[in-house]
């Protein structure tokens, strides 16, 4: 049996960031993960799973020591964000409008995880258990006991960062409020005839949005004139199923027909489909177990906010425990840990609800609603007061600053 201050279950982006954040407070941490991420090699093709990382998340990753490595590997900055339904109501958000150099970066999820793991392996107060799995979890007044396949651990605090279908959440009987969206998302990695771009854009079609996320091209010097991108195609589940069954060449033709012309010529390299579920845990805490990241909440990814909310959870947890330690409180007591949920629940709910409003507003077929949505986008772009206040406030909120 081994004893730790904290055990983190799940070594994805949020679990790895949590382990580092807790270790920075001088706590001993065990990190349990089912499978080790594959090492990075500059020749590797882009992974399908990528995230738009906000400025706030970049600051956290910097503080955890992981950001510079990610940028050295590959990450694509974007400075502009274009949104429209009809061309005449095109709205563009620009980093300059909020006095920033860029709005965020598009990064492969695995590289985020790997860079955090690199830092974890350099910390003497974090022990990594991988590949390992949780078998059971019990709690008493003093500690939590986690039985793994090879070893038993005890902890004062357990972090559930084991994703949307969290086993820990189920083991401690925390229920969720959840529903499936009608749409699924297809992620498509493409090579573009255009060189690397500094814009990410999204067009709302009656069937769901189509989006463009630029990827960094540095790894492929022979074709530096080309760019790479991750396209996201939201559509009814049956249609995404049909598209998934197509060959890359057939899919390429369908993409060229449905995506806006500004995409230019593309070549499909890889594709994958993902169901969309909205889930919110009924509570983030059961005694000394806390839920973070997707184990606590999943949202519609149309504004690329999911993992950014998780990173905000990590920041809140670190600040709650740091304050408790600073005040000489028992940082692991249930009433202290409860402050984490107070800090995060409303913010997560607000972002989830904002995505739901956008999802419903833009999938509504009524012609009146259609006119209203284009008029709102047009007004935000053309009316100076709305442009300066609403648009820039919304942008700063999306960037987490
Ligand atoms: C199509 C799509 C596009 C998205 N795009 C964006 C975007 O642009 N920006 C953004 O911010 N978010 C985006 N998201 C959301 C983002 O991917 C998630 O919010 C993020 O992956 C959550 O990270 P996590 O670490 O909480 O969970 P996960 O990434 O699910 O990691 C959980 C980890 O726990 C491990 N694990 C699970 N069970 C156990 C166990 N019992 N024992 C040990 N280990 C275990 C798993 O192996 C995994 O490594 C998108 C989501 C989707 C579906």
Tab-separated table of C-alpha atoms and ligand atoms in Angstrom:
chain	number	residue	atom	x	y	z
A	1	UNK	CA	0.000	0.000	0.000
A	2	UNK	CA	1.232	3.518	-0.807
A	3	UNK	CA	-0.056	6.749	0.736
A	4	UNK	CA	-0.384	10.043	-1.122
A	5	UNK	CA	-1.893	13.448	-0.451
A	6	UNK	CA	-3.759	13.256	-3.782
A	7	UNK	CA	-4.588	10.558	-6.301
A	8	UNK	CA	-5.611	11.713	-9.783
A	9	UNK	CA	-7.510	9.130	-11.858
A	10	UNK	CA	-7.064	9.796	-15.598
A	11	UNK	CA	-3.891	11.216	-17.134
A	12	UNK	CA	-5.491	13.064	-20.083
A	13	UNK	CA	-5.046	16.817	-20.520
A	14	UNK	CA	-7.010	17.723	-17.379
A	15	UNK	CA	-5.721	14.941	-15.120
A	16	UNK	CA	-2.115	15.667	-16.078
A	17	UNK	CA	-2.578	19.417	-15.520
A	18	UNK	CA	-4.237	18.725	-12.134
A	19	UNK	CA	-1.372	16.488	-11.010
A	20	UNK	CA	1.170	19.192	-11.857
A	21	UNK	CA	-0.891	21.967	-10.263
A	22	UNK	CA	-1.206	19.997	-7.018
A	23	UNK	CA	2.481	19.056	-7.011
A	24	UNK	CA	3.354	22.765	-7.296
A	25	UNK	CA	1.706	23.196	-3.879
A	26	UNK	CA	4.163	20.699	-2.380
A	27	UNK	CA	1.646	17.833	-2.189
A	28	UNK	CA	2.491	14.228	-3.036
A	29	UNK	CA	0.497	13.028	-6.039
A	30	UNK	CA	-0.238	9.693	-7.734
A	31	UNK	CA	-1.470	9.794	-11.318
A	32	UNK	CA	-3.269	6.732	-12.682
A	33	UNK	CA	-3.698	6.308	-16.441
A	34	UNK	CA	-4.886	3.373	-18.551
A	35	UNK	CA	-2.592	3.891	-21.529
A	36	UNK	CA	0.565	5.861	-22.251
A	37	UNK	CA	0.339	8.438	-25.087
A	38	UNK	CA	2.514	7.755	-28.132
A	39	UNK	CA	5.752	9.820	-28.249
A	40	UNK	CA	5.960	12.780	-30.623
A	41	UNK	CA	7.888	12.565	-33.846
A	42	UNK	CA	8.059	15.485	-36.284
A	43	UNK	CA	7.289	13.128	-39.191
A	44	UNK	CA	3.982	11.998	-37.674
A	45	UNK	CA	0.772	12.938	-39.410
A	46	UNK	CA	-1.538	15.225	-37.433
A	47	UNK	CA	-3.797	13.532	-34.897
A	48	UNK	CA	-7.528	13.906	-35.505
A	49	UNK	CA	-8.243	15.159	-31.996
A	50	UNK	CA	-7.211	18.789	-31.760
A	51	UNK	CA	-8.353	21.640	-29.499
A	52	UNK	CA	-8.594	25.379	-29.800
A	53	UNK	CA	-6.642	26.458	-26.728
A	54	UNK	CA	-7.677	29.825	-25.276
A	55	UNK	CA	-5.299	32.494	-24.003
A	56	UNK	CA	-6.250	31.659	-20.408
A	57	UNK	CA	-5.355	27.997	-20.991
A	58	UNK	CA	-2.041	29.029	-22.543
A	59	UNK	CA	-1.205	30.996	-19.376
A	60	UNK	CA	-1.989	27.972	-17.205
A	61	UNK	CA	0.107	25.659	-19.406
A	62	UNK	CA	2.952	28.168	-19.208
A	63	UNK	CA	2.695	28.256	-15.425
A	64	UNK	CA	2.810	24.438	-15.395
A	65	UNK	CA	5.962	24.515	-17.559
A	66	UNK	CA	4.372	22.741	-20.545
A	67	UNK	CA	3.669	25.503	-23.058
A	68	UNK	CA	7.113	26.143	-24.587
A	69	UNK	CA	7.529	22.458	-25.488
A	70	UNK	CA	4.114	22.389	-27.181
A	71	UNK	CA	5.045	25.400	-29.297
A	72	UNK	CA	8.363	23.783	-30.221
A	73	UNK	CA	6.568	20.639	-31.383
A	74	UNK	CA	3.640	22.082	-33.329
A	75	UNK	CA	0.840	24.483	-32.531
A	76	UNK	CA	-0.880	26.897	-34.860
A	77	UNK	CA	-1.688	30.412	-33.595
A	78	UNK	CA	-4.835	32.093	-34.867
A	79	UNK	CA	-5.450	35.823	-34.752
A	80	UNK	CA	-8.900	36.043	-36.297
A	81	UNK	CA	-12.200	34.271	-35.872
A	82	UNK	CA	-14.826	34.502	-38.641
A	83	UNK	CA	-18.500	33.595	-38.103
A	84	UNK	CA	-21.392	33.856	-40.538
A	85	UNK	CA	-24.557	32.321	-41.830
A	86	UNK	CA	-24.936	34.456	-44.955
A	87	UNK	CA	-21.939	36.222	-46.490
A	88	UNK	CA	-23.582	39.646	-46.031
A	89	UNK	CA	-23.614	39.120	-42.240
A	90	UNK	CA	-20.001	37.960	-41.962
A	91	UNK	CA	-18.568	38.901	-38.554
A	92	UNK	CA	-14.882	38.796	-37.787
A	93	UNK	CA	-13.280	38.933	-34.355
A	94	UNK	CA	-9.672	40.101	-34.265
A	95	UNK	CA	-7.012	39.762	-31.555
A	96	UNK	CA	-6.094	43.436	-32.078
A	97	UNK	CA	-9.577	44.475	-30.894
A	98	UNK	CA	-8.793	43.149	-27.416
A	99	UNK	CA	-5.155	44.284	-27.508
A	100	UNK	CA	-3.767	40.781	-27.935
A	101	UNK	CA	-1.268	39.334	-30.358
A	102	UNK	CA	-3.392	36.226	-31.029
A	103	UNK	CA	-6.659	34.634	-29.848
A	104	UNK	CA	-5.378	31.139	-29.171
A	105	UNK	CA	-3.653	28.114	-30.699
A	106	UNK	CA	-4.885	24.939	-32.363
A	107	UNK	CA	-3.007	22.043	-30.753
A	108	UNK	CA	-3.254	18.261	-31.001
A	109	UNK	CA	-4.676	16.878	-27.747
A	110	UNK	CA	-1.925	14.248	-27.505
A	111	UNK	CA	0.819	16.892	-27.665
A	112	UNK	CA	-0.813	18.820	-24.839
A	113	UNK	CA	-0.952	15.631	-22.800
A	114	UNK	CA	2.631	14.602	-23.708
A	115	UNK	CA	4.118	17.939	-22.768
A	116	UNK	CA	2.351	17.839	-19.393
A	117	UNK	CA	3.620	14.280	-18.887
A	118	UNK	CA	7.175	15.410	-19.657
A	119	UNK	CA	6.885	17.869	-16.748
A	120	UNK	CA	5.251	15.229	-14.528
A	121	UNK	CA	8.132	12.818	-15.081
A	122	UNK	CA	10.542	15.522	-13.868
A	123	UNK	CA	8.710	16.002	-10.521
A	124	UNK	CA	9.907	13.951	-7.553
A	125	UNK	CA	6.559	14.334	-5.741
A	126	UNK	CA	4.433	12.809	-8.561
A	127	UNK	CA	4.319	9.053	-9.146
A	128	UNK	CA	2.847	7.829	-12.406
A	129	UNK	CA	0.954	4.516	-12.459
A	130	UNK	CA	0.579	3.592	-16.137
A	131	UNK	CA	-0.764	1.353	-17.516
A	132	UNK	CA	-3.034	0.939	-14.498
A	133	UNK	CA	-6.734	0.786	-13.822
A	134	UNK	CA	-8.975	1.512	-10.908
A	135	UNK	CA	-10.814	-1.513	-9.496
A	136	UNK	CA	-12.564	-0.016	-6.468
A	137	UNK	CA	-12.779	3.158	-4.417
A	138	UNK	CA	-13.941	3.558	-0.800
A	139	UNK	CA	-13.864	6.513	1.591
A	140	UNK	CA	-13.804	6.816	5.381
A	141	UNK	CA	-13.242	9.767	7.732
A	142	UNK	CA	-9.469	9.860	7.253
A	143	UNK	CA	-8.810	8.836	3.695
A	144	UNK	CA	-9.905	7.361	0.394
A	145	UNK	CA	-8.652	3.900	-0.558
A	146	UNK	CA	-8.171	3.048	-4.217
A	147	UNK	CA	-7.557	-0.562	-5.221
A	148	UNK	CA	-5.785	-0.792	-8.589
A	149	UNK	CA	-4.990	-4.010	-10.463
A	150	UNK	CA	-1.407	-4.168	-9.045
A	151	UNK	CA	-1.381	-1.995	-5.929
A	152	UNK	CA	-3.549	-0.227	-3.314
A	153	UNK	CA	-3.258	3.543	-2.771
A	154	UNK	CA	-4.662	5.841	-0.106
A	155	UNK	CA	-5.231	9.579	-0.460
A	156	UNK	CA	-6.620	12.616	1.314
A	157	UNK	CA	-8.054	13.840	-1.995
A	158	UNK	CA	-9.129	11.959	-5.133
A	159	UNK	CA	-9.449	13.810	-8.442
A	160	UNK	CA	-11.704	12.231	-11.047
A	161	UNK	CA	-10.265	13.319	-14.396
A	162	UNK	CA	-11.243	10.113	-16.177
A	163	UNK	CA	-13.346	11.733	-18.886
A	164	UNK	CA	-16.970	11.875	-19.919
A	165	UNK	CA	-17.829	8.303	-18.873
A	166	UNK	CA	-16.030	8.682	-15.555
A	167	UNK	CA	-15.759	5.434	-13.611
A	168	UNK	CA	-14.939	7.379	-10.438
A	169	UNK	CA	-18.106	9.459	-10.808
A	170	UNK	CA	-20.117	6.244	-11.036
A	171	UNK	CA	-18.294	4.580	-8.128
A	172	UNK	CA	-19.204	7.466	-5.805
A	173	UNK	CA	-22.771	7.580	-7.140
A	174	UNK	CA	-22.780	11.064	-8.591
A	175	UNK	CA	-25.545	11.326	-11.172
A	176	UNK	CA	-25.624	13.560	-14.236
A	177	UNK	CA	-28.117	15.635	-16.159
A	178	UNK	CA	-27.461	14.681	-19.761
A	179	UNK	CA	-28.835	14.601	-23.275
A	180	UNK	CA	-27.562	13.776	-26.740
A	181	UNK	CA	-27.609	16.458	-29.397
A	182	UNK	CA	-29.327	15.534	-32.673
A	183	UNK	CA	-26.062	16.256	-34.432
A	184	UNK	CA	-22.717	14.432	-34.531
A	185	UNK	CA	-19.386	15.952	-35.516
A	186	UNK	CA	-16.998	14.693	-38.137
A	187	UNK	CA	-13.356	15.732	-37.813
A	188	UNK	CA	-11.491	15.771	-41.122
A	189	UNK	CA	-7.762	16.476	-41.460
A	190	UNK	CA	-6.917	18.013	-44.809
A	191	UNK	CA	-4.027	19.403	-46.780
A	192	UNK	CA	-4.974	22.773	-48.258
A	193	UNK	CA	-3.763	24.395	-51.421
A	194	UNK	CA	-3.487	27.638	-49.446
A	195	UNK	CA	-0.532	28.044	-47.095
A	196	UNK	CA	-0.964	28.087	-43.293
A	197	UNK	CA	-3.604	30.589	-42.216
A	198	UNK	CA	-4.089	32.730	-39.112
A	199	UNK	CA	-7.886	32.491	-39.085
A	200	UNK	CA	-10.364	29.961	-37.762
A	201	UNK	CA	-13.877	30.227	-39.169
A	202	UNK	CA	-17.312	28.705	-38.840
A	203	UNK	CA	-20.300	28.946	-41.158
A	204	UNK	CA	-23.764	28.046	-39.873
A	205	UNK	CA	-25.606	25.920	-42.445
A	206	UNK	CA	-29.223	24.791	-41.978
A	207	UNK	CA	-27.902	21.269	-41.256
A	208	UNK	CA	-25.305	22.417	-38.685
A	209	UNK	CA	-22.041	24.385	-38.675
A	210	UNK	CA	-18.957	23.695	-40.785
A	211	UNK	CA	-15.675	24.900	-39.334
A	212	UNK	CA	-12.037	25.424	-40.305
A	213	UNK	CA	-9.176	25.191	-37.797
A	214	UNK	CA	-5.669	25.842	-39.166
A	215	UNK	CA	-2.848	23.443	-38.267
A	216	UNK	CA	0.875	24.258	-38.104
A	217	UNK	CA	2.865	23.190	-41.164
A	218	UNK	CA	6.421	23.314	-39.857
A	219	UNK	CA	6.851	19.530	-39.924
A	220	UNK	CA	6.595	19.261	-43.693
A	221	UNK	CA	9.280	21.419	-45.269
A	222	UNK	CA	8.877	19.820	-48.715
A	223	UNK	CA	5.348	21.078	-49.048
A	224	UNK	CA	5.682	24.318	-47.082
A	225	UNK	CA	3.598	26.054	-49.724
A	226	UNK	CA	0.637	23.991	-48.558
A	227	UNK	CA	-1.241	24.346	-45.340
A	228	UNK	CA	-2.984	21.793	-43.174
A	229	UNK	CA	-6.273	22.116	-41.372
A	230	UNK	CA	-8.787	20.322	-39.240
A	231	UNK	CA	-12.308	20.664	-40.604
A	232	UNK	CA	-15.338	20.041	-38.431
A	233	UNK	CA	-18.603	19.068	-40.080
A	234	UNK	CA	-21.667	19.003	-37.823
A	235	UNK	CA	-24.709	17.218	-39.235
A	236	UNK	CA	-27.547	14.841	-38.344
A	237	UNK	CA	-26.198	11.589	-36.922
A	238	UNK	CA	-27.325	9.480	-39.902
A	239	UNK	CA	-25.650	11.800	-42.358
A	240	UNK	CA	-22.370	11.718	-40.405
A	241	UNK	CA	-22.623	7.914	-40.481
A	242	UNK	CA	-23.015	8.026	-44.258
A	243	UNK	CA	-20.090	10.438	-44.667
A	244	UNK	CA	-17.896	8.243	-42.441
A	245	UNK	CA	-18.400	5.305	-44.795
A	246	UNK	CA	-17.092	7.233	-47.836
A	247	UNK	CA	-13.556	6.910	-49.181
A	248	UNK	CA	-11.291	9.930	-48.645
A	249	UNK	CA	-11.724	10.903	-52.311
A	250	UNK	CA	-15.513	10.714	-52.157
A	251	UNK	CA	-15.529	12.707	-48.916
A	252	UNK	CA	-13.269	15.298	-50.515
A	253	UNK	CA	-15.879	15.891	-53.217
A	254	UNK	CA	-18.640	16.272	-50.618
A	255	UNK	CA	-16.555	18.686	-48.537
A	256	UNK	CA	-15.790	20.806	-51.596
A	257	UNK	CA	-19.492	20.926	-52.411
A	258	UNK	CA	-20.718	21.842	-48.909
A	259	UNK	CA	-17.950	23.959	-47.350
A	260	UNK	CA	-17.637	27.647	-48.344
A	261	UNK	CA	-15.461	28.511	-51.330
A	262	UNK	CA	-12.898	30.257	-49.139
A	263	UNK	CA	-11.657	26.783	-48.111
A	264	UNK	CA	-10.070	26.411	-51.561
A	265	UNK	CA	-8.786	23.110	-52.914
A	266	UNK	CA	-8.202	20.391	-50.307
A	267	UNK	CA	-7.051	16.803	-50.026
A	268	UNK	CA	-8.624	14.646	-47.293
A	269	UNK	CA	-5.982	12.877	-45.175
A	270	UNK	CA	-7.947	11.391	-42.262
A	271	UNK	CA	-11.429	11.437	-40.763
A	272	UNK	CA	-13.391	10.334	-37.699
A	273	UNK	CA	-16.876	10.837	-36.241
A	274	UNK	CA	-17.810	11.805	-32.694
A	275	UNK	CA	-21.228	11.850	-30.992
A	276	UNK	CA	-22.165	15.077	-29.170
A	277	UNK	CA	-23.476	14.825	-25.640
A	278	UNK	CA	-24.172	17.497	-23.080
A	279	UNK	CA	-23.572	16.248	-19.575
A	280	UNK	CA	-23.365	17.994	-16.214
A	281	UNK	CA	-22.647	16.164	-12.946
A	282	UNK	CA	-25.297	16.877	-10.318
A	283	UNK	CA	-22.501	17.717	-7.897
A	284	UNK	CA	-18.724	17.960	-8.359
A	285	UNK	CA	-17.979	16.536	-4.922
A	286	UNK	CA	-18.574	13.449	-2.844
A	287	UNK	CA	-16.692	13.877	0.437
A	288	UNK	CA	-13.007	13.823	-0.615
A	289	UNK	CA	-13.618	13.043	-4.283
A	290	UNK	CA	-13.757	15.967	-6.756
A	291	UNK	CA	-14.720	15.863	-10.438
A	292	UNK	CA	-12.744	17.944	-12.953
A	293	UNK	CA	-12.913	18.380	-16.738
A	294	UNK	CA	-15.144	16.114	-18.815
A	295	UNK	CA	-15.953	13.915	-15.815
A	296	UNK	CA	-17.866	16.947	-14.460
A	297	UNK	CA	-19.161	18.523	-17.688
A	298	UNK	CA	-19.204	18.040	-21.455
A	299	UNK	CA	-20.505	20.653	-23.874
A	300	UNK	CA	-21.249	21.095	-27.538
A	301	UNK	CA	-17.781	21.701	-29.042
A	302	UNK	CA	-18.940	24.274	-31.620
A	303	UNK	CA	-17.081	27.095	-29.840
A	304	UNK	CA	-14.111	24.928	-28.828
A	305	UNK	CA	-14.528	25.472	-25.087
A	306	UNK	CA	-14.560	21.961	-23.534
A	307	UNK	CA	-10.988	21.501	-22.443
A	308	UNK	CA	-10.653	25.219	-21.719
A	309	UNK	CA	-13.365	24.851	-19.065
A	310	UNK	CA	-11.424	21.899	-17.653
A	311	UNK	CA	-8.252	23.984	-17.410
A	312	UNK	CA	-10.269	26.627	-15.535
A	313	UNK	CA	-11.329	23.864	-13.106
A	314	UNK	CA	-7.647	23.048	-12.530
A	315	UNK	CA	-6.837	26.684	-11.853
A	316	UNK	CA	-9.726	26.989	-9.384
A	317	UNK	CA	-8.713	23.816	-7.549
A	318	UNK	CA	-5.132	25.015	-7.241
A	319	UNK	CA	-6.191	28.402	-5.906
A	320	UNK	CA	-8.659	26.917	-3.354
A	321	UNK	CA	-6.051	24.535	-1.940
A	322	UNK	CA	-3.259	27.129	-2.038
A	323	UNK	CA	-5.429	29.584	-0.046
A	324	UNK	CA	-6.352	26.894	2.496
A	325	UNK	CA	-2.701	25.936	2.984
A	326	UNK	CA	-1.807	29.641	3.267
A	327	UNK	CA	-4.503	30.149	5.932
A	328	UNK	CA	-3.351	27.086	7.880
A	329	UNK	CA	-6.618	25.195	7.229
A	330	UNK	CA	-6.866	21.431	6.664
A	331	UNK	CA	-6.928	21.726	2.864
A	332	UNK	CA	-8.490	18.273	2.389
A	333	UNK	CA	-11.575	18.776	4.569
A	334	UNK	CA	-14.877	18.465	2.710
A	335	UNK	CA	-15.984	22.051	3.500
A	336	UNK	CA	-12.710	23.450	2.085
A	337	UNK	CA	-12.916	21.296	-1.065
A	338	UNK	CA	-16.519	22.493	-1.482
A	339	UNK	CA	-15.178	25.954	-2.383
A	340	UNK	CA	-13.942	24.502	-5.681
A	341	UNK	CA	-17.481	23.697	-6.835
A	342	UNK	CA	-18.715	27.134	-5.766
A	343	UNK	CA	-16.053	28.706	-7.991
A	344	UNK	CA	-16.708	26.552	-11.045
A	345	UNK	CA	-20.314	25.375	-11.291
A	346	UNK	CA	-21.943	28.615	-12.451
A	347	UNK	CA	-19.231	29.371	-15.003
A	348	UNK	CA	-19.442	25.861	-16.503
A	349	UNK	CA	-23.244	26.032	-16.595
A	350	UNK	CA	-23.162	29.452	-18.245
A	351	UNK	CA	-20.872	28.207	-21.026
A	352	UNK	CA	-22.960	25.043	-21.516
A	353	UNK	CA	-26.140	27.096	-21.751
A	354	UNK	CA	-24.564	29.609	-24.151
A	355	UNK	CA	-23.625	26.718	-26.464
A	356	UNK	CA	-27.177	25.354	-26.210
A	357	UNK	CA	-28.683	28.732	-27.123
A	358	UNK	CA	-26.356	28.941	-30.149
A	359	UNK	CA	-27.122	25.344	-31.113
A	360	UNK	CA	-30.892	25.867	-30.955
A	361	UNK	CA	-30.859	29.357	-32.487
A	362	UNK	CA	-28.784	28.287	-35.479
A	363	UNK	CA	-30.603	25.010	-36.091
A	364	UNK	CA	-34.059	26.626	-35.970
A	365	UNK	CA	-35.686	26.417	-39.435
A	366	UNK	CA	-38.137	29.353	-39.000
A	367	UNK	CA	-37.527	32.135	-41.609
A	368	UNK	CA	-38.151	34.792	-38.919
A	369	UNK	CA	-35.466	33.337	-36.655
A	370	UNK	CA	-33.173	33.128	-39.697
A	371	UNK	CA	-33.579	36.839	-40.399
A	372	UNK	CA	-33.121	37.670	-36.707
A	373	UNK	CA	-29.846	35.722	-36.423
A	374	UNK	CA	-28.333	37.346	-39.509
A	375	UNK	CA	-29.545	40.775	-38.335
A	376	UNK	CA	-27.881	40.199	-34.933
A	377	UNK	CA	-24.569	39.228	-36.526
A	378	UNK	CA	-24.809	42.188	-38.900
A	379	UNK	CA	-25.607	44.581	-36.041
A	380	UNK	CA	-22.697	43.326	-33.945
A	381	UNK	CA	-20.445	44.020	-36.911
A	382	UNK	CA	-21.800	47.375	-38.064
A	383	UNK	CA	-23.207	49.222	-35.017
A	384	UNK	CA	-20.184	50.859	-33.316
A	385	UNK	CA	-21.467	50.520	-29.732
A	386	UNK	CA	-22.319	46.835	-30.196
A	387	UNK	CA	-19.083	46.311	-32.050
A	388	UNK	CA	-16.953	47.780	-29.260
A	389	UNK	CA	-18.814	46.516	-26.243
A	390	UNK	CA	-20.694	43.284	-27.062
A	391	UNK	CA	-18.322	41.865	-29.646
A	392	UNK	CA	-15.138	42.560	-27.726
A	393	UNK	CA	-16.645	41.403	-24.418
A	394	UNK	CA	-17.788	38.151	-26.051
A	395	UNK	CA	-14.321	37.708	-27.543
A	396	UNK	CA	-12.558	38.299	-24.232
A	397	UNK	CA	-14.955	35.811	-22.568
A	398	UNK	CA	-14.222	33.160	-25.222
A	399	UNK	CA	-10.479	33.721	-24.721
A	400	UNK	CA	-10.934	33.312	-20.973
A	401	UNK	CA	-9.478	36.749	-20.160
B	1	LIG	C1	-15.495	16.666	-31.743
B	1	LIG	C2	-14.915	17.359	-30.534
B	1	LIG	C3	-14.165	18.518	-30.718
B	1	LIG	C4	-13.668	19.205	-29.607
B	1	LIG	N1	-12.952	20.364	-29.790
B	1	LIG	C5	-12.553	21.089	-28.718
B	1	LIG	C6	-11.838	22.348	-28.868
B	1	LIG	O1	-11.585	22.825	-29.974
B	1	LIG	N2	-11.482	23.021	-27.740
B	1	LIG	C7	-11.757	22.547	-26.497
B	1	LIG	O2	-11.462	23.228	-25.506
B	1	LIG	N3	-12.389	21.355	-26.313
B	1	LIG	C8	-12.779	20.615	-27.389
B	1	LIG	N4	-13.411	19.424	-27.203
B	1	LIG	C9	-13.598	18.899	-25.836
B	1	LIG	C10	-12.292	18.255	-25.311
B	1	LIG	O3	-11.835	17.282	-26.226
B	1	LIG	C11	-12.555	17.620	-23.948
B	1	LIG	O4	-13.148	18.591	-23.120
B	1	LIG	C12	-11.253	17.127	-23.313
B	1	LIG	O5	-10.698	16.068	-24.054
B	1	LIG	C13	-11.496	16.650	-21.881
B	1	LIG	O6	-10.277	16.287	-21.298
B	1	LIG	P1	-10.257	15.357	-19.995
B	1	LIG	O7	-8.818	15.219	-19.636
B	1	LIG	O8	-11.230	15.879	-18.991
B	1	LIG	O9	-10.865	13.962	-20.472
B	1	LIG	P2	-10.300	12.926	-21.529
B	1	LIG	O10	-9.610	13.609	-22.645
B	1	LIG	O11	-11.430	12.021	-21.870
B	1	LIG	O12	-9.189	12.105	-20.706
B	1	LIG	C14	-9.536	11.117	-19.753
B	1	LIG	C15	-8.316	10.249	-19.501
B	1	LIG	O13	-8.612	9.330	-18.466
B	1	LIG	C16	-8.176	8.034	-18.814
B	1	LIG	N5	-9.044	7.096	-18.087
B	1	LIG	C17	-10.385	6.931	-18.234
B	1	LIG	N6	-10.849	6.026	-17.345
B	1	LIG	C18	-9.781	5.643	-16.601
B	1	LIG	C19	-9.619	4.748	-15.518
B	1	LIG	N7	-10.652	4.102	-14.993
B	1	LIG	N8	-8.380	4.557	-15.013
B	1	LIG	C20	-7.325	5.228	-15.522
B	1	LIG	N9	-7.418	6.089	-16.541
B	1	LIG	C21	-8.618	6.313	-17.073
B	1	LIG	C22	-8.308	7.980	-20.334
B	1	LIG	O14	-7.449	6.990	-20.907
B	1	LIG	C23	-7.911	9.415	-20.714
B	1	LIG	O15	-6.515	9.535	-20.896
B	1	LIG	C24	-13.917	18.710	-28.287
B	1	LIG	C25	-14.649	17.528	-28.126
B	1	LIG	C26	-15.151	16.862	-29.230
B	1	LIG	C27	-15.965	15.594	-29.027
